[in-house]
Short mmCIF file of C-alpha atoms and ligand atoms in Angstrom, two decimals:
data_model
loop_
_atom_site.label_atom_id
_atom_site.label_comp_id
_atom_site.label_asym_id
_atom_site.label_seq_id
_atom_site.Cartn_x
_atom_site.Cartn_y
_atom_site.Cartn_z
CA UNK H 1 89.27 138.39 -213.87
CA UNK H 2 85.45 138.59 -213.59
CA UNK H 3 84.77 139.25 -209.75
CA UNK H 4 80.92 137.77 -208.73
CA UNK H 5 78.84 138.40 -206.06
CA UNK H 6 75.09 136.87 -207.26
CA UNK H 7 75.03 132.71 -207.20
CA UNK H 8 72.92 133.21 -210.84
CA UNK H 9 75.89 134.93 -212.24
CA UNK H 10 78.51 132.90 -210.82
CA UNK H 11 76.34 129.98 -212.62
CA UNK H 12 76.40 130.90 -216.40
CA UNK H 13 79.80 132.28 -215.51
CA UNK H 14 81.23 128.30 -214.35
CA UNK H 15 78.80 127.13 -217.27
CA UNK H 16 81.05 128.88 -219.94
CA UNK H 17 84.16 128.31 -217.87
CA UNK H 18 83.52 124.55 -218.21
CA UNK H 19 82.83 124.42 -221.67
CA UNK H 20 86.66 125.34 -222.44
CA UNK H 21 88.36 123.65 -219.91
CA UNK H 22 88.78 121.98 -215.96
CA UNK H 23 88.11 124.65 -212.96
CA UNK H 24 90.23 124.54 -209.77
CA UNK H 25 88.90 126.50 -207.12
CA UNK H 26 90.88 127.47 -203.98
CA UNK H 27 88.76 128.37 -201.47
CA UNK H 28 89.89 131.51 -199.04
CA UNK H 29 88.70 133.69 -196.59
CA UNK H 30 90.83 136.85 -198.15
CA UNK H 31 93.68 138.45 -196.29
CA UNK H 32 95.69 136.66 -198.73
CA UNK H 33 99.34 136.09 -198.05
CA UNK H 34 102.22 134.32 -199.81
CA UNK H 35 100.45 130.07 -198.41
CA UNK H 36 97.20 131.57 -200.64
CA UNK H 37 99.42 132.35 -203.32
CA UNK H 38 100.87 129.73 -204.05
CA UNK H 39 97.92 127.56 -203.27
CA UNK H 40 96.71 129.64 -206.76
CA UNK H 41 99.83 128.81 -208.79
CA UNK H 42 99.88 125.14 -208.14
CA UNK H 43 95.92 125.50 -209.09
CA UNK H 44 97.10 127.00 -211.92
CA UNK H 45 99.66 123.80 -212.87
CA UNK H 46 96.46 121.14 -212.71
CA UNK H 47 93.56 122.89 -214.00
CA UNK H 48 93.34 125.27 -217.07
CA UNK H 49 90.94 127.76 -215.03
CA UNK H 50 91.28 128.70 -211.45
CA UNK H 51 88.92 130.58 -209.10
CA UNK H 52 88.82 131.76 -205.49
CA UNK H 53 86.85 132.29 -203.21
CA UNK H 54 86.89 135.02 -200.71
CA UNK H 55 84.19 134.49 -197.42
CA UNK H 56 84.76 135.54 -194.45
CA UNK H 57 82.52 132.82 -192.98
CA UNK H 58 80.64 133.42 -189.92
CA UNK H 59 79.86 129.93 -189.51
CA UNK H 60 83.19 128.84 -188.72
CA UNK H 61 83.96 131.32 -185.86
CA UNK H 62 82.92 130.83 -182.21
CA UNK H 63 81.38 133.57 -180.20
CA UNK H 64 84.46 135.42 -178.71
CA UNK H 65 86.76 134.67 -181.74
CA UNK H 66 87.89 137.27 -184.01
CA UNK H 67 85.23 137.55 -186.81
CA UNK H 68 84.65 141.22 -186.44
CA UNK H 69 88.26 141.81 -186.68
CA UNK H 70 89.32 139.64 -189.22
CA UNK H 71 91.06 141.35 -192.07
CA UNK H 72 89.08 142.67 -194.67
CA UNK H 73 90.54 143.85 -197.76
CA UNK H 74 88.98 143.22 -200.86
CA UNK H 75 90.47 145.01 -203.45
CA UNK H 76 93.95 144.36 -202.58
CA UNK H 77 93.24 140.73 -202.51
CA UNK H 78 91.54 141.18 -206.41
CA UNK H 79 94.58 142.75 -207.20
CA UNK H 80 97.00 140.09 -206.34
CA UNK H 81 94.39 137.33 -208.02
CA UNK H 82 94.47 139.25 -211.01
CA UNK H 83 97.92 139.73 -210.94
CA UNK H 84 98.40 135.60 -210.81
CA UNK H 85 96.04 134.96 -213.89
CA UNK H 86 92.69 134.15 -211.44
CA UNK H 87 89.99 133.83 -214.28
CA UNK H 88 87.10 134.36 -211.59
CA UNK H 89 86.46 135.35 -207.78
CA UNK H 90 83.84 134.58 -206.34
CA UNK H 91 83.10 136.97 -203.22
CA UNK H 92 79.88 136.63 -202.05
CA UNK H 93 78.23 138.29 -198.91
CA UNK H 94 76.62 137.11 -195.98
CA UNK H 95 73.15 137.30 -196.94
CA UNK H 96 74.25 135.91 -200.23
CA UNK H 97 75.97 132.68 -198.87
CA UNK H 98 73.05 132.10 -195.73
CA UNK H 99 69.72 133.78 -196.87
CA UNK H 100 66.94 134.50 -194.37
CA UNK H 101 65.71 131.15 -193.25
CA UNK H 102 69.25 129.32 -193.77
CA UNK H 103 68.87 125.91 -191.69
CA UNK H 104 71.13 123.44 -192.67
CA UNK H 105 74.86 122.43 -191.13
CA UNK H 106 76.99 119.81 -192.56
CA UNK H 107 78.77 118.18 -189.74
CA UNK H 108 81.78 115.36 -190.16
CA UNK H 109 82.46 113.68 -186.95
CA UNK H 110 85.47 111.36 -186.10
CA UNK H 111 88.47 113.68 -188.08
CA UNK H 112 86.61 116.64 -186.84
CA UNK H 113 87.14 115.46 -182.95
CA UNK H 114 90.17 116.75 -181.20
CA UNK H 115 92.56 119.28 -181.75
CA UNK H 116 91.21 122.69 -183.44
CA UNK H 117 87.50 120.32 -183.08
CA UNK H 118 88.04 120.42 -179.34
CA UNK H 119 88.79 123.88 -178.45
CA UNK H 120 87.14 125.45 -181.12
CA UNK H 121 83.30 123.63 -180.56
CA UNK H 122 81.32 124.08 -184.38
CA UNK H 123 84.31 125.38 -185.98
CA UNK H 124 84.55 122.42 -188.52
CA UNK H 125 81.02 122.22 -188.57
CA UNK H 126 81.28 126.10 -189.83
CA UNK H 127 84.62 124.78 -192.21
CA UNK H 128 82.29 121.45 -193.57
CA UNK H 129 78.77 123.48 -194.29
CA UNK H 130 80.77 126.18 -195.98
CA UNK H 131 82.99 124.48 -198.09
CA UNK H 132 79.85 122.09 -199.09
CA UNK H 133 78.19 125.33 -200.53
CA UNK H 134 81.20 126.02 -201.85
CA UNK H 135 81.68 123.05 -203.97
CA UNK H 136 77.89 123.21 -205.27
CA UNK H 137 78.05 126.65 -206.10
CA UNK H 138 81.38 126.78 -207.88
CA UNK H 139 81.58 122.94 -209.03
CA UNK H 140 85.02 122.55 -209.25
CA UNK H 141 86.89 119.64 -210.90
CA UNK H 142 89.29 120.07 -208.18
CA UNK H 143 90.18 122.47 -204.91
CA UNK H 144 93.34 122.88 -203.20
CA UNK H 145 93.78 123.83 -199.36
CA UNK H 146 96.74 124.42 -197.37
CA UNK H 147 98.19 121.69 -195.55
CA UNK H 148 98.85 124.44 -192.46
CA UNK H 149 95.21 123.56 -191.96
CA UNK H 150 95.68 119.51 -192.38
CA UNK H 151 92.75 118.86 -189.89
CA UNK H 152 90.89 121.22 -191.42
CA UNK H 153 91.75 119.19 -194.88
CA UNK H 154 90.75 115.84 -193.89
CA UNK H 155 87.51 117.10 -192.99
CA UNK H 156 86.72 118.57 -195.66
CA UNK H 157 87.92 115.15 -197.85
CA UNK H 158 85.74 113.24 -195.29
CA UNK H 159 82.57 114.93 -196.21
CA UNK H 160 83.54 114.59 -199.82
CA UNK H 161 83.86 110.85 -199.66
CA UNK H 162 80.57 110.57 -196.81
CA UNK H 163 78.54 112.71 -198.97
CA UNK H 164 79.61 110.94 -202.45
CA UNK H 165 80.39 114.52 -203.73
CA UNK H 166 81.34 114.81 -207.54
CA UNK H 167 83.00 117.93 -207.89
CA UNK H 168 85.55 117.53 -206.47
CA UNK H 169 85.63 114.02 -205.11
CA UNK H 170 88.05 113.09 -202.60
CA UNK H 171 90.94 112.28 -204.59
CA UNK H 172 91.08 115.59 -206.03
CA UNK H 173 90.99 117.57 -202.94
CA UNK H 174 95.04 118.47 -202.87
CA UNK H 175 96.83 119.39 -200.34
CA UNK H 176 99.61 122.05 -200.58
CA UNK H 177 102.79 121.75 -198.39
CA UNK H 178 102.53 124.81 -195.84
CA UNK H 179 104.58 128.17 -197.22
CA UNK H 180 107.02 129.75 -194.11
CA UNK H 181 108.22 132.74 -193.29
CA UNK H 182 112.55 132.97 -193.11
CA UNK H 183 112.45 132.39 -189.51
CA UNK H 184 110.08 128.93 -190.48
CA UNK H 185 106.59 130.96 -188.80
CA UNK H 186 103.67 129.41 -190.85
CA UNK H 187 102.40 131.95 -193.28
CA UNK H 188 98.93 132.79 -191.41
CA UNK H 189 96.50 135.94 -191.86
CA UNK H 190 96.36 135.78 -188.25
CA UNK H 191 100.20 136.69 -188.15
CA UNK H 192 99.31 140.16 -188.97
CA UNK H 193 97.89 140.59 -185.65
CA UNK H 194 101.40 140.02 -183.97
CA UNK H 195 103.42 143.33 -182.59
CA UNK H 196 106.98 143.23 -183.50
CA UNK H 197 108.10 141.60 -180.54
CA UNK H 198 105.52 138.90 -180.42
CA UNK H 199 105.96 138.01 -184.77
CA UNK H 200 109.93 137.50 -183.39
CA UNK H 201 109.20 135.10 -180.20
CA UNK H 202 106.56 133.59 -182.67
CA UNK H 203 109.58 132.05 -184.50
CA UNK H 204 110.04 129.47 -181.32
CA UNK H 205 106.98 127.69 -182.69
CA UNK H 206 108.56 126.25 -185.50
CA UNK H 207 111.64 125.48 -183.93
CA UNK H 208 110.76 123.91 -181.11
CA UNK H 209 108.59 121.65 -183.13
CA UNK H 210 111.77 120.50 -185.16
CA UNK H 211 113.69 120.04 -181.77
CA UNK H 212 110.57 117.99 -180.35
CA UNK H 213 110.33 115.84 -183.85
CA UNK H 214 114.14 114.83 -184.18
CA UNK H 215 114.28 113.79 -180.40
CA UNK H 216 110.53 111.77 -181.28
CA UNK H 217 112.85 110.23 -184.20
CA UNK H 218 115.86 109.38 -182.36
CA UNK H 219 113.17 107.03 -180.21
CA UNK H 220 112.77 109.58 -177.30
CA UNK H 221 109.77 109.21 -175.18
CA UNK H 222 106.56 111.02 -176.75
CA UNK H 223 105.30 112.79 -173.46
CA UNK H 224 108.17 114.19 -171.65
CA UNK H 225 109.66 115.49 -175.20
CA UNK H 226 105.93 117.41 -175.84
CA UNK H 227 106.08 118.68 -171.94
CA UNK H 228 109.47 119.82 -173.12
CA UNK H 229 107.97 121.53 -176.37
CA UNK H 230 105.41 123.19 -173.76
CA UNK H 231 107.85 124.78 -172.05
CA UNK H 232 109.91 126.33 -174.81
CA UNK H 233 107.20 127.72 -175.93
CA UNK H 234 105.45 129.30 -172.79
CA UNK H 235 109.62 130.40 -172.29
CA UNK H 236 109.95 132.48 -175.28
CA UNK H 237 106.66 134.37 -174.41
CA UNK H 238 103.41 132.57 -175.51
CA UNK H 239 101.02 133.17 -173.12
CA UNK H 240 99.67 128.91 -173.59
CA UNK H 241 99.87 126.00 -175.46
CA UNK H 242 96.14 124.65 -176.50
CA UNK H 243 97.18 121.19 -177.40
CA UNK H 244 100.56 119.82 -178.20
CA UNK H 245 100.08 116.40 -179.73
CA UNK H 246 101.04 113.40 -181.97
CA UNK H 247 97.94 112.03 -183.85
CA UNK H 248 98.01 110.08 -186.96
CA UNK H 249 97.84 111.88 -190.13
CA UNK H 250 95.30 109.70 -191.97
CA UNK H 251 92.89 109.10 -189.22
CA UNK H 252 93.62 111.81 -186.31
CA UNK H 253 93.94 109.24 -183.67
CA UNK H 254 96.07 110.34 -180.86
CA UNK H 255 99.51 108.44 -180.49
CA UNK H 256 101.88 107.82 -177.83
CA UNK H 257 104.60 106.55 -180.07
CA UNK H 258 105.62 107.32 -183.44
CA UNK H 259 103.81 104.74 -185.81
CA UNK H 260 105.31 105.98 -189.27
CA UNK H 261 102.39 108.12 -190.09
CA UNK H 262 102.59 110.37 -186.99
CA UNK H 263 101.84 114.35 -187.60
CA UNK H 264 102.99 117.14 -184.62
CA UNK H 265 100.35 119.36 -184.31
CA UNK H 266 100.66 122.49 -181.82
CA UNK H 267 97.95 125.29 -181.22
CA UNK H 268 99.48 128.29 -178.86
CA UNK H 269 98.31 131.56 -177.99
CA UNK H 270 100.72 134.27 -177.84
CA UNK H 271 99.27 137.73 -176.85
CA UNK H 272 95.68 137.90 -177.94
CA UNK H 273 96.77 135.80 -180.92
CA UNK H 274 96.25 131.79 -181.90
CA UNK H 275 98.80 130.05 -184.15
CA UNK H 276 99.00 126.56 -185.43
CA UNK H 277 101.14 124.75 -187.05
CA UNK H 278 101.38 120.54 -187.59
CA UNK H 279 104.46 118.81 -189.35
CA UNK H 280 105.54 115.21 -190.73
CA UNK H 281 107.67 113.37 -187.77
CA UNK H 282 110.18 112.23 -189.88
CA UNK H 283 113.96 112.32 -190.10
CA UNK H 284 115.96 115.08 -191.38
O1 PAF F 301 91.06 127.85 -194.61
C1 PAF F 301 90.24 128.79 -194.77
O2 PAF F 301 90.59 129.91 -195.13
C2 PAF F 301 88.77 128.56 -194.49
O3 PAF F 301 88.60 127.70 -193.41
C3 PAF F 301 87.97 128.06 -195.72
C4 PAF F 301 88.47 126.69 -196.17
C5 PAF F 301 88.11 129.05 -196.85
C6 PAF F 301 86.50 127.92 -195.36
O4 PAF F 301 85.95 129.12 -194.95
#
């Protein structure tokens, strides 16, 4: 695995790359866990080169979020990329990716409102501009992201399709079911900020979302069952709920009733700690 930090030398690097074959890239921001993993193997099944990226991207973080303490740990995370056949990481700094005098944001509007978009103001903003770069610098024939982020994924195919992108156009932006813990905990970087005790009541999160979807299916009332969802959570120990809503999947519009395309999607804080999570409401 060739690991580059200059944009020149990632650019005669892709050159040769794409002489011998497609190039997935899946896009990360390190701290890689089991989702990232696997977001590399299925890479691995569509393309016949794969690189990641690792940037920990300022952009994307508000001002009392956790950039400074966001896990850093670059040579474990080459290890396990080399250790899944990675051909090339890309792992650029700061001052590499936004060089003195960097003035330009890339900012999708509509799929971007709401949710994550709403409490997090300029995150996506942070997500779009980055991932834009992203694509340029690396021009992939495809990239895959984790469907744990889905808003964050129909951003990102938004500004491919509004910005007539080439590599990768919106159809090959895939999306990779989320990978869970035992208990059914979203895989997360963030999860390694959880003590014991809060990783265990962190397990209510999925559950309760299963509860809330099969009552949604068996034609129970939206609102009272997400109140109810609310209050399992805050019960088990999370110190709030964000947002607890049903929104299409396609379009993000917030629903009242289930209209065959619906998506959960939860944000809740427990301790000093934010987790999402979003699944299909359909019938098990
Ligand atoms: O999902 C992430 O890890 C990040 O938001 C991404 C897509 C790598 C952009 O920084």
């Amino acid at each position: 695995m060739q690991t580059i930090t200059a944009l020149e030398t990632l650019r005669s690097a892709v050159d040769e790359l794409r002489a011998s074959g497609r190039i997935a890239l899946v896009p990360t921001m390190g701290a890689l866990h089991e989702g990232h993993l696997t977001l590399i193997r299925e890479a691995a099944k569509v393309a016949d080169h794969v690189a990641a990226s690792i940037f920990v991207n300022p952009r994307q973080f508000g001002p009392n979020e956790d950039l400074d303490a966001y896990p850093r740990q670059l040579a474990e995370d080459s290890a396990k990329l080399e250790a899944e056949g990675v051909t090339l990481l890309w792992a650029p700094d700061v001052e590499a990716m936004y060089p003195q005098g960097y003035a330009t944001n890339v900012s999708v509007s509509g799929v971007s409102s709401g949710l994550c978009g709403g409490d997090r103001p300029g995150h996506f903003d942070g997500v779009a501009t980055v991932v834009c770069k992203l694509f340029n610098q690396v021009r992939p024939d495809m990239a895959l992201f984790g469907e744990k982020d889905w808003q964050q994924l129909s951003v990102i195919r938004r500004m491919a399709r509004d910005l007539d992108l080439v590599l990768p156009h919106a159809d090959s932006i895939l999306g990779v079911p989320t990978v869970r813990e035992a208990d059914g905990l979203a895989m997360s970087s963030r999860n390694a900020y959880l003590t014991p005790e809060q990783r265990e009541a962190a397990g209510t999160l999925p559950r309760a979302m299963q509860e809330a979807i099969a009552r949604i299916v068996d034609g129970q009332e939206v609102r009272p069952t997400l109140a109810m969802l609310e209050d399992a959570l805050l019960g088990a120990g999370f110190a709030s709920v964000d947002y607890a809503e049903l929104r299409d999947a396609d379009s993000i519009d917030l629903l009242d009733s289930d209209n065959g395309n619906a998506r959960l999607f939860v944000a809740a804080r427990i301790g000093g700690t934010r987790l999402i999570d979003n699944m299909a409401v359909i019938g098990t």
